[in-house]
mmCIF file of C-alpha atoms in Angstrom:
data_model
loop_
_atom_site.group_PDB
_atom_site.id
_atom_site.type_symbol
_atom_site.label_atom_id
_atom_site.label_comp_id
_atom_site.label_asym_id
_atom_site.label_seq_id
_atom_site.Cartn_x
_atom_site.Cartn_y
_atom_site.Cartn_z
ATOM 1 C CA UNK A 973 53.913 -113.891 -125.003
ATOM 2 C CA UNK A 974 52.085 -116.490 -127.236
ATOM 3 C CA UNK A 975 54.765 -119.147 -126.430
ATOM 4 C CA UNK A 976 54.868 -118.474 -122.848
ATOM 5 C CA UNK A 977 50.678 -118.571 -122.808
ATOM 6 C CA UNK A 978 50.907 -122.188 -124.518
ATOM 7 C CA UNK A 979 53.373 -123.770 -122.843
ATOM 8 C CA UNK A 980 51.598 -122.372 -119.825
ATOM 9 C CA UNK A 981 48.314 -124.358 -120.670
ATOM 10 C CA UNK A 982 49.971 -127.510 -121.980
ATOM 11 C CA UNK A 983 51.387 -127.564 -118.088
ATOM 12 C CA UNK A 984 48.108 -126.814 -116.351
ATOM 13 C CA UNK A 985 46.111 -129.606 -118.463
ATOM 14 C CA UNK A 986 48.601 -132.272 -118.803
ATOM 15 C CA UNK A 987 47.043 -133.899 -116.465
ATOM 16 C CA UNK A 988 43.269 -133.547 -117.534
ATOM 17 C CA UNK A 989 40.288 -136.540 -117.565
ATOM 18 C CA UNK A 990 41.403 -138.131 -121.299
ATOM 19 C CA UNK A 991 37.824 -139.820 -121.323
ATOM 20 C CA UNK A 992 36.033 -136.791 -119.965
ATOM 21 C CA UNK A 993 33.764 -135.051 -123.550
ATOM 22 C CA UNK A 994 34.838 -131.807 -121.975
ATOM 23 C CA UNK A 995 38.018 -132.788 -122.180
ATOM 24 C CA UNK A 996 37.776 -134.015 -125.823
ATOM 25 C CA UNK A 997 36.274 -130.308 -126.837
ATOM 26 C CA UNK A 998 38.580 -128.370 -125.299
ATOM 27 C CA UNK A 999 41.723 -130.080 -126.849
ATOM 28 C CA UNK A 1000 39.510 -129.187 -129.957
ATOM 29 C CA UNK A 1001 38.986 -125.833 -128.982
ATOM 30 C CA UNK A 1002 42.869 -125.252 -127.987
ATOM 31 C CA UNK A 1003 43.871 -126.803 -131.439
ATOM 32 C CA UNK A 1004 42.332 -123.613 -133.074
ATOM 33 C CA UNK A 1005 44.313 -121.571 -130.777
ATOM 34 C CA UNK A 1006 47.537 -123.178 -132.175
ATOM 35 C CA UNK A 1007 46.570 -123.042 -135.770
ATOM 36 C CA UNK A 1008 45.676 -119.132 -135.131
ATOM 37 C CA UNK A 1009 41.835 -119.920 -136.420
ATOM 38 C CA UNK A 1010 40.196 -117.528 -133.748
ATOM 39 C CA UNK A 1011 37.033 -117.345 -135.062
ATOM 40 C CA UNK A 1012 36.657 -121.526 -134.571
ATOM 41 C CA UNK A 1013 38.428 -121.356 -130.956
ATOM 42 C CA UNK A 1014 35.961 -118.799 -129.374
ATOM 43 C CA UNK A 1015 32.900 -120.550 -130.687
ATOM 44 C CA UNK A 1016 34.279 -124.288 -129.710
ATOM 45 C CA UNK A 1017 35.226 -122.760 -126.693
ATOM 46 C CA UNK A 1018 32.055 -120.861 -125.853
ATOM 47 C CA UNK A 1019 30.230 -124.592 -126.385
ATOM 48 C CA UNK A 1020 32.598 -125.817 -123.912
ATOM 49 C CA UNK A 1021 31.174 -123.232 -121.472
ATOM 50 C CA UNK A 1022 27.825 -124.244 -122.616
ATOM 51 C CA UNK A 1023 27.608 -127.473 -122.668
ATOM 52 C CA UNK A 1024 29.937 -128.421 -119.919
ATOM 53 C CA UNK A 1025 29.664 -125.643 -117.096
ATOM 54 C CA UNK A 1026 30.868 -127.619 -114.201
ATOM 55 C CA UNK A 1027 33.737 -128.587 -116.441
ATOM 56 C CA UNK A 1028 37.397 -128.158 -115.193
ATOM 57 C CA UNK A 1029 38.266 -126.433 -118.206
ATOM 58 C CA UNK A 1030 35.346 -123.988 -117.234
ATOM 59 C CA UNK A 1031 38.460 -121.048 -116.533
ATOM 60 C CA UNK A 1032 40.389 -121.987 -118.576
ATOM 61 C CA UNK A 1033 37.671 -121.342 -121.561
ATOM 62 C CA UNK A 1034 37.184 -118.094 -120.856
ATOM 63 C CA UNK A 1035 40.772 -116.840 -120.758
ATOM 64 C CA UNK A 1036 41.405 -118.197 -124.263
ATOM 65 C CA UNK A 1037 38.310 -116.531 -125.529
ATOM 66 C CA UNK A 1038 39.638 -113.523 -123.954
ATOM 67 C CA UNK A 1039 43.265 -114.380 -125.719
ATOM 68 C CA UNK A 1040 41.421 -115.137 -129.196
ATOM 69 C CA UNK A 1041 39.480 -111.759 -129.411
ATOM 70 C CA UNK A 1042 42.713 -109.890 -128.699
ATOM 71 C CA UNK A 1043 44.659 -111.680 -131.447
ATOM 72 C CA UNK A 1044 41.784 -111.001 -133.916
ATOM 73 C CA UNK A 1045 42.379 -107.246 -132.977
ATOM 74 C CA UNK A 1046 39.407 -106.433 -131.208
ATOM 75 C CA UNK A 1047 41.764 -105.148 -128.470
ATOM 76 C CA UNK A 1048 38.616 -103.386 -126.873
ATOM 77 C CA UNK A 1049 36.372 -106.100 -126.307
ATOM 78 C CA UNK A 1050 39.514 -108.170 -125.331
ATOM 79 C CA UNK A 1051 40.088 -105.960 -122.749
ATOM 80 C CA UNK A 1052 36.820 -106.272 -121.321
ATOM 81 C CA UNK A 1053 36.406 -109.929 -121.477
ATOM 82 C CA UNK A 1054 40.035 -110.288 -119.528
ATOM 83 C CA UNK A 1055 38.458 -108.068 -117.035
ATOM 84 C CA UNK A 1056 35.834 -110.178 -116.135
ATOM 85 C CA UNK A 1057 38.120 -113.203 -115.995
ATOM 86 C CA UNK A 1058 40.574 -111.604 -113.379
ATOM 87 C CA UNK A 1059 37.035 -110.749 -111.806
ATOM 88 C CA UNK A 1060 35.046 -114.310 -112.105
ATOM 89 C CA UNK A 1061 38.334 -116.239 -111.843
ATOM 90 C CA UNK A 1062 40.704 -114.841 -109.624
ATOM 91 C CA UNK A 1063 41.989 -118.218 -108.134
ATOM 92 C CA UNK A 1064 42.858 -119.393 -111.827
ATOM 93 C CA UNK A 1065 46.384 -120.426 -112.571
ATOM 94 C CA UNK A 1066 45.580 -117.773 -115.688
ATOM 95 C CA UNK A 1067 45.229 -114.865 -113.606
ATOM 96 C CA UNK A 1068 48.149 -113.509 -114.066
ATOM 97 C CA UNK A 1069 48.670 -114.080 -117.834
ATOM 98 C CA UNK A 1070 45.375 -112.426 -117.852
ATOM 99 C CA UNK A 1071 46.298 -109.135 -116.111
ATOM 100 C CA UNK A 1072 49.808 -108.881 -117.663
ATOM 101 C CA UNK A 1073 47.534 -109.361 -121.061
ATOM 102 C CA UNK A 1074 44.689 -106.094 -119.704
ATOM 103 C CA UNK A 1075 47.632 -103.783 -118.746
ATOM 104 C CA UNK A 1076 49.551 -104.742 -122.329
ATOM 105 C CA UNK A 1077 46.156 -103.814 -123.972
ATOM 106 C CA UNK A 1078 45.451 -100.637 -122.116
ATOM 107 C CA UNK A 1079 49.066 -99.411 -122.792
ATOM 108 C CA UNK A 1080 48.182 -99.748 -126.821
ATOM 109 C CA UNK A 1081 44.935 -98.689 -126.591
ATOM 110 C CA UNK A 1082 45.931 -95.050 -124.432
ATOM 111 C CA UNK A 1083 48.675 -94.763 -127.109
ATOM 112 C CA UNK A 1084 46.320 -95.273 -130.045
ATOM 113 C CA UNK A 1085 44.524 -91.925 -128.463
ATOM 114 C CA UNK A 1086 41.886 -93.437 -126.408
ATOM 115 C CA UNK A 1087 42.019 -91.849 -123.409
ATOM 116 C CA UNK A 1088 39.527 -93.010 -121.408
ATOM 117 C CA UNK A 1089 42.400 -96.079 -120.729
ATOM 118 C CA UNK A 1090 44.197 -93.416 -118.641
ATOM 119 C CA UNK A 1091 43.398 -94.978 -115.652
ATOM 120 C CA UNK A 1092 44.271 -98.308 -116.220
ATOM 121 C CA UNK A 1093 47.457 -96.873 -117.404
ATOM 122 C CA UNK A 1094 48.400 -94.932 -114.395
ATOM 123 C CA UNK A 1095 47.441 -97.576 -112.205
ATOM 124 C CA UNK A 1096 49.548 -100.774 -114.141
ATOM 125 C CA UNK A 1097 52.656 -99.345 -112.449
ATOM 126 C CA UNK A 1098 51.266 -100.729 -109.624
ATOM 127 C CA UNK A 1099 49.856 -103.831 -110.606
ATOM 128 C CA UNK A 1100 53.132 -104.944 -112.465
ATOM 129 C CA UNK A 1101 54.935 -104.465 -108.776
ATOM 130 C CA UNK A 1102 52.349 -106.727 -107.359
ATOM 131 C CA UNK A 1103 53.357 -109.392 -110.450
ATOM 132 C CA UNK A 1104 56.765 -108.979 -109.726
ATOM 133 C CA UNK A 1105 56.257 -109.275 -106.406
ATOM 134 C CA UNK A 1106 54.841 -112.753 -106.982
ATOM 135 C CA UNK A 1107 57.698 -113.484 -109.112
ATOM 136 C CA UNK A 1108 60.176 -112.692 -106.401
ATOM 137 C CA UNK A 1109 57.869 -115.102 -104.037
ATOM 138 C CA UNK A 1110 58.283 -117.822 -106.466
ATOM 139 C CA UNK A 1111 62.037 -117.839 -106.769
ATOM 140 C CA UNK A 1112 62.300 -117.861 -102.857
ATOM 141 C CA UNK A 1113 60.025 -120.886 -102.808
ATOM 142 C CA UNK A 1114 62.058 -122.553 -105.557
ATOM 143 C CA UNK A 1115 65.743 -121.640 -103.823
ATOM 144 C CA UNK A 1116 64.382 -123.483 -100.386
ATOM 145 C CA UNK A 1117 63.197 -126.464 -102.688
ATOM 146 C CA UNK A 1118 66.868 -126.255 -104.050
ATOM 147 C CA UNK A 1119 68.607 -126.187 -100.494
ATOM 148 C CA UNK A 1120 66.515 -128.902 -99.796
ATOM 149 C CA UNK A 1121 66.397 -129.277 -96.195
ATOM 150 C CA UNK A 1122 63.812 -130.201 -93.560
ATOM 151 C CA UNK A 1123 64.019 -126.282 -91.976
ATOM 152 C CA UNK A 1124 63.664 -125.358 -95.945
ATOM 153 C CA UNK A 1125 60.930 -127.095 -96.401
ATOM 154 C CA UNK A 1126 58.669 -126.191 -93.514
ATOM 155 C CA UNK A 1127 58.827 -122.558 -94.351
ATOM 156 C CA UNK A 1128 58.115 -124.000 -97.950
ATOM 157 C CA UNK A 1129 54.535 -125.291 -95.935
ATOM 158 C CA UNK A 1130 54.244 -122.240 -93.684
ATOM 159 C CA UNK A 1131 54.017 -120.221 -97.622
ATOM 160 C CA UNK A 1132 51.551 -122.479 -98.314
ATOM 161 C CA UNK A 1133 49.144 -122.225 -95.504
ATOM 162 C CA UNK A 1134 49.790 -118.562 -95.317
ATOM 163 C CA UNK A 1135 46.486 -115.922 -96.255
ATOM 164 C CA UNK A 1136 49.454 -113.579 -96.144
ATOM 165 C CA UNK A 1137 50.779 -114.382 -99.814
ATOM 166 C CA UNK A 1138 48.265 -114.550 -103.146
ATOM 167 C CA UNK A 1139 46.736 -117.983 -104.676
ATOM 168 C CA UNK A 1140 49.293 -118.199 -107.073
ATOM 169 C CA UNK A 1141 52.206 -118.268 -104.818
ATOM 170 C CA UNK A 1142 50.535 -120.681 -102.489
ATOM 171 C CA UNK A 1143 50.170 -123.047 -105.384
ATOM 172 C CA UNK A 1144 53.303 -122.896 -106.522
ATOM 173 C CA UNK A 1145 54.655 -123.730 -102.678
ATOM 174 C CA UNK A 1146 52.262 -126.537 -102.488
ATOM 175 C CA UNK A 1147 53.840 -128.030 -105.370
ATOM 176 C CA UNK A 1148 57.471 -127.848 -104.267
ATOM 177 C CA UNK A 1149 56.020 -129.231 -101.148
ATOM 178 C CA UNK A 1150 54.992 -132.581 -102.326
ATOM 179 C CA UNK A 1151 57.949 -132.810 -104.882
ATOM 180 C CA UNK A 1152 60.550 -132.880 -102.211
ATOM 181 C CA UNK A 1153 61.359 -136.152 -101.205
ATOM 182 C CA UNK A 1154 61.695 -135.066 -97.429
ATOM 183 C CA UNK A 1155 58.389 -135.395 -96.856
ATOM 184 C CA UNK A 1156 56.470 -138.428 -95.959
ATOM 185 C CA UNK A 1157 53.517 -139.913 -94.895
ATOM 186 C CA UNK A 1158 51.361 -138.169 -96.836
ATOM 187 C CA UNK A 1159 48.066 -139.359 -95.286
ATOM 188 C CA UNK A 1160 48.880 -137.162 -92.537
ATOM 189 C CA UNK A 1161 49.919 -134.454 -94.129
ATOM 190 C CA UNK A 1162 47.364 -133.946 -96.809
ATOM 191 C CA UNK A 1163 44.752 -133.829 -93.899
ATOM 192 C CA UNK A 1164 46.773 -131.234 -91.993
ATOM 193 C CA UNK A 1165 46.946 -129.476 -95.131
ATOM 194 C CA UNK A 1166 43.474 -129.595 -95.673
ATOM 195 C CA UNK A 1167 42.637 -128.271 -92.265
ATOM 196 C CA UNK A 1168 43.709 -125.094 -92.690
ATOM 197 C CA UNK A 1169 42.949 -124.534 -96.117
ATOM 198 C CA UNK A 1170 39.600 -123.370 -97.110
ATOM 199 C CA UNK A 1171 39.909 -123.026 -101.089
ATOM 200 C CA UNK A 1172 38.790 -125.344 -103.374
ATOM 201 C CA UNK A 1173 41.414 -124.478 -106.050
ATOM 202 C CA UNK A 1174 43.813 -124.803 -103.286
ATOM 203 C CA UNK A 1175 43.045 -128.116 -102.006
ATOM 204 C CA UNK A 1176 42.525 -129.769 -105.612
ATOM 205 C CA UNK A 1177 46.311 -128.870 -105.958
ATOM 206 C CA UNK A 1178 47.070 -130.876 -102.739
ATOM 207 C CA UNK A 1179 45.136 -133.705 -103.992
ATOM 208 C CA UNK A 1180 46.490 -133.381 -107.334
ATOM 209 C CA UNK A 1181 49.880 -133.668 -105.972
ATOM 210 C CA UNK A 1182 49.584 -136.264 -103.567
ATOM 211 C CA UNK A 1183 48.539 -138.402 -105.934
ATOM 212 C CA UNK A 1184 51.619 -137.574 -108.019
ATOM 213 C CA UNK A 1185 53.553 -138.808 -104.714
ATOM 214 C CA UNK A 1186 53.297 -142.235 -105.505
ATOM 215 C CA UNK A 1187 53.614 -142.780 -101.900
ATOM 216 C CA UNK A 1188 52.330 -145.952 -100.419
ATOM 217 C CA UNK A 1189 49.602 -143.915 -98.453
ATOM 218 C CA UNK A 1190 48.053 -141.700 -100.981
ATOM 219 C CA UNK A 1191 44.895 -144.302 -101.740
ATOM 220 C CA UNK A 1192 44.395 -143.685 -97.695
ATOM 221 C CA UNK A 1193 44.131 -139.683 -98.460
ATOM 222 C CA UNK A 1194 41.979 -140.250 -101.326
ATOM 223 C CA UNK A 1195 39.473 -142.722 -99.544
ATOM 224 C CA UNK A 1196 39.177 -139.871 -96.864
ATOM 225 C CA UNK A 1197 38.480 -137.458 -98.913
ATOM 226 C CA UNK A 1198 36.190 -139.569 -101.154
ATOM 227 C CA UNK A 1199 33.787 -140.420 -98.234
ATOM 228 C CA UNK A 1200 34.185 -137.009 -96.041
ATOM 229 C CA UNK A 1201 30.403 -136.085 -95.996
ATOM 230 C CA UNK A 1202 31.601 -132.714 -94.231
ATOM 231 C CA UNK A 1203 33.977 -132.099 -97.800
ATOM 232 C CA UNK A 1204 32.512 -130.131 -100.819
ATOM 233 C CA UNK A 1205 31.142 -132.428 -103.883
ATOM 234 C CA UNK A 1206 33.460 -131.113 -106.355
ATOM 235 C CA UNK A 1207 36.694 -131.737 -104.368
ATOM 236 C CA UNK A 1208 35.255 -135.252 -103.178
ATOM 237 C CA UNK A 1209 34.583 -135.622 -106.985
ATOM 238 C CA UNK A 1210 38.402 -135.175 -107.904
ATOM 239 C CA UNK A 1211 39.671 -137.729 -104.750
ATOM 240 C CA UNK A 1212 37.422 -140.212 -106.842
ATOM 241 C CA UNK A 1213 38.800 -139.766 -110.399
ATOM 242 C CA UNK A 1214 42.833 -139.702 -108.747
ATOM 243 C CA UNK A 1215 41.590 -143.311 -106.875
ATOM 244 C CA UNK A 1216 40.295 -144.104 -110.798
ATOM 245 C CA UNK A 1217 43.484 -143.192 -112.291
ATOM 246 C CA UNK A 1218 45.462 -145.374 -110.077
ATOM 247 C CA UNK A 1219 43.489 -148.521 -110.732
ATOM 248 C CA UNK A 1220 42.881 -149.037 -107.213
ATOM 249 C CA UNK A 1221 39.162 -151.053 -107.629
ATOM 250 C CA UNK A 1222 39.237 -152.162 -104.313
ATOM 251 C CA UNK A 1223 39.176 -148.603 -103.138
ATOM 252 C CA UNK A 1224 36.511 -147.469 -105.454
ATOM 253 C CA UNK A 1225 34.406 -150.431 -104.156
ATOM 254 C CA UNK A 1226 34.903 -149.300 -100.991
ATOM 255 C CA UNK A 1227 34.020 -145.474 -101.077
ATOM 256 C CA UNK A 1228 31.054 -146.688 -103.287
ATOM 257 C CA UNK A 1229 30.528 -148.715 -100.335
ATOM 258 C CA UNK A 1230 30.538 -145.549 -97.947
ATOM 259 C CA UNK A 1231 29.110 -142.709 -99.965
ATOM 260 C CA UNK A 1232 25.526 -142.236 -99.122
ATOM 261 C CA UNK A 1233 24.838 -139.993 -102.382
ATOM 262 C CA UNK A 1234 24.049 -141.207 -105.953
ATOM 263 C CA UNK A 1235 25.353 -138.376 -108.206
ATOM 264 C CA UNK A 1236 28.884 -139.105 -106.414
ATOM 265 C CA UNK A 1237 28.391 -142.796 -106.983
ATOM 266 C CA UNK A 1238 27.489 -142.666 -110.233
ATOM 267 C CA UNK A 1239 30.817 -140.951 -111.082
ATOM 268 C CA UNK A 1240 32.246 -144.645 -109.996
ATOM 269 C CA UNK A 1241 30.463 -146.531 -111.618
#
């Protein structure tokens, strides 16, 4: 479980802001995790939270404080803290590590005599259908990827622009999506995308992912997002720092150009 958990963050932040002080404290913070020194994670981590709230690590912070007080053995207060994760974060790419880690802890702790985990117990059944259920969803998304085609990959979208299937499935669509090389023109599609989604974690991953494209229209995207008024700061925010990363100046000088609000500006300049 420890492996999977780390491998599972080294995907998620592989791509984080190298320059960003958050950034640099939470690859301190997740350097105690690997060298098992719990005590120094969860306070380096609870600084993170601190000092850096609208951080992108902001989740991710709070699971692994949550992961840290389990390993110390304080399976109790673990429990608790995952709780309120699940609860708080329930759009995180850790939300299911985080339940599979509450039911694993409720399990020991009924066993160890404690009944008052009874419930949890009884109802895990349950929840561990609703994980595997996810599961399942995944490998279907993955075999269309696979097959490759165009009728493939439009149910691959339909998944993704579904309220029918959970966050995490939706995700995990919207990245085969953009990693087939049947689609194109991804000006076009990122806006269609973002008409009909409405979540934030949700349409970070399309921007995240259309800037992976490499297509020759993905500074177009970006630029709309950038300077959509009607868009929310924080996912304006990101279509900035993915126009940064690709050294397009000419872009940043025009949405500086275009943006009629200083705290976006200043993350330009």
């Amino acid at each position: 479980m420890k492996t999977l958990l780390i491998i599972t963050a080294l995907l998620i932040n592989g791509f984080s802001h190298e320059d960003d002080p958050a950034n640099k404290l939470y690859i301190k913070a997740y350097d105690f995790i690997l060298e098992e020194n719990w005590d120094s994670a969860i306070d380096t981590f609870n600084q993170l939270i601190k000092d850096f709230p609208k951080s992108v690590f902001y989740d991710d912070a709070h699971f692994w404080i949550a992961y840290a007080t389990n390993e110390k053995g304080e399976q109790e207060s673990a429990f608790e803290l995952f709780g309120k994760f699940i609860e708080q974060f329930k759009d995180s790419n850790l939300a299911d590590d985080a339940t599979r880690s509450r039911i694993k802890i409720a399990k020991k702790l009924y066993q160890q005599g404690k009944t008052n985990y009874q419930q949890y117990v009884n109802e895990s059944e349950t929840t561990e259908r609703n994980l595997e259920e996810i599961s399942l969803q995944k490998a279907v998304i993955y075999s269309l990827y696979k097959k490759g085609g165009q009728e493939e990959l439009n149910s691959i979208k339909r998944m993704a622009l579904s309220d029918n299937y959970s966050i995490a499935v939706r995700k995990e669509a919207i990245y085969y999506f953009f990693k087939s090389k049947e689609q194109r023109d991804v000006e076009k599609i990122g806006k269609e995308f973002f008409s009909s989604l409405k979540e934030s974690s949700l349409r970070k991953e399309v921007i995240y992912h259309i800037y992976k494209t490499n297509a020759k229209d993905v500074n177009e995207f970006l630029k709309h997002v950038a300077t959509d008024e009607k868009e929310d700061y924080n996912i304006r925010k990101e279509a900035i720092y993915y126009i940064y990363k690709m050294e397009d100046f000419e872009s940043l000088k025009l949405v500086y150009s275009q943006i009629d609000q200083p705290t976006l500006n200043k993350e330009i300049i």
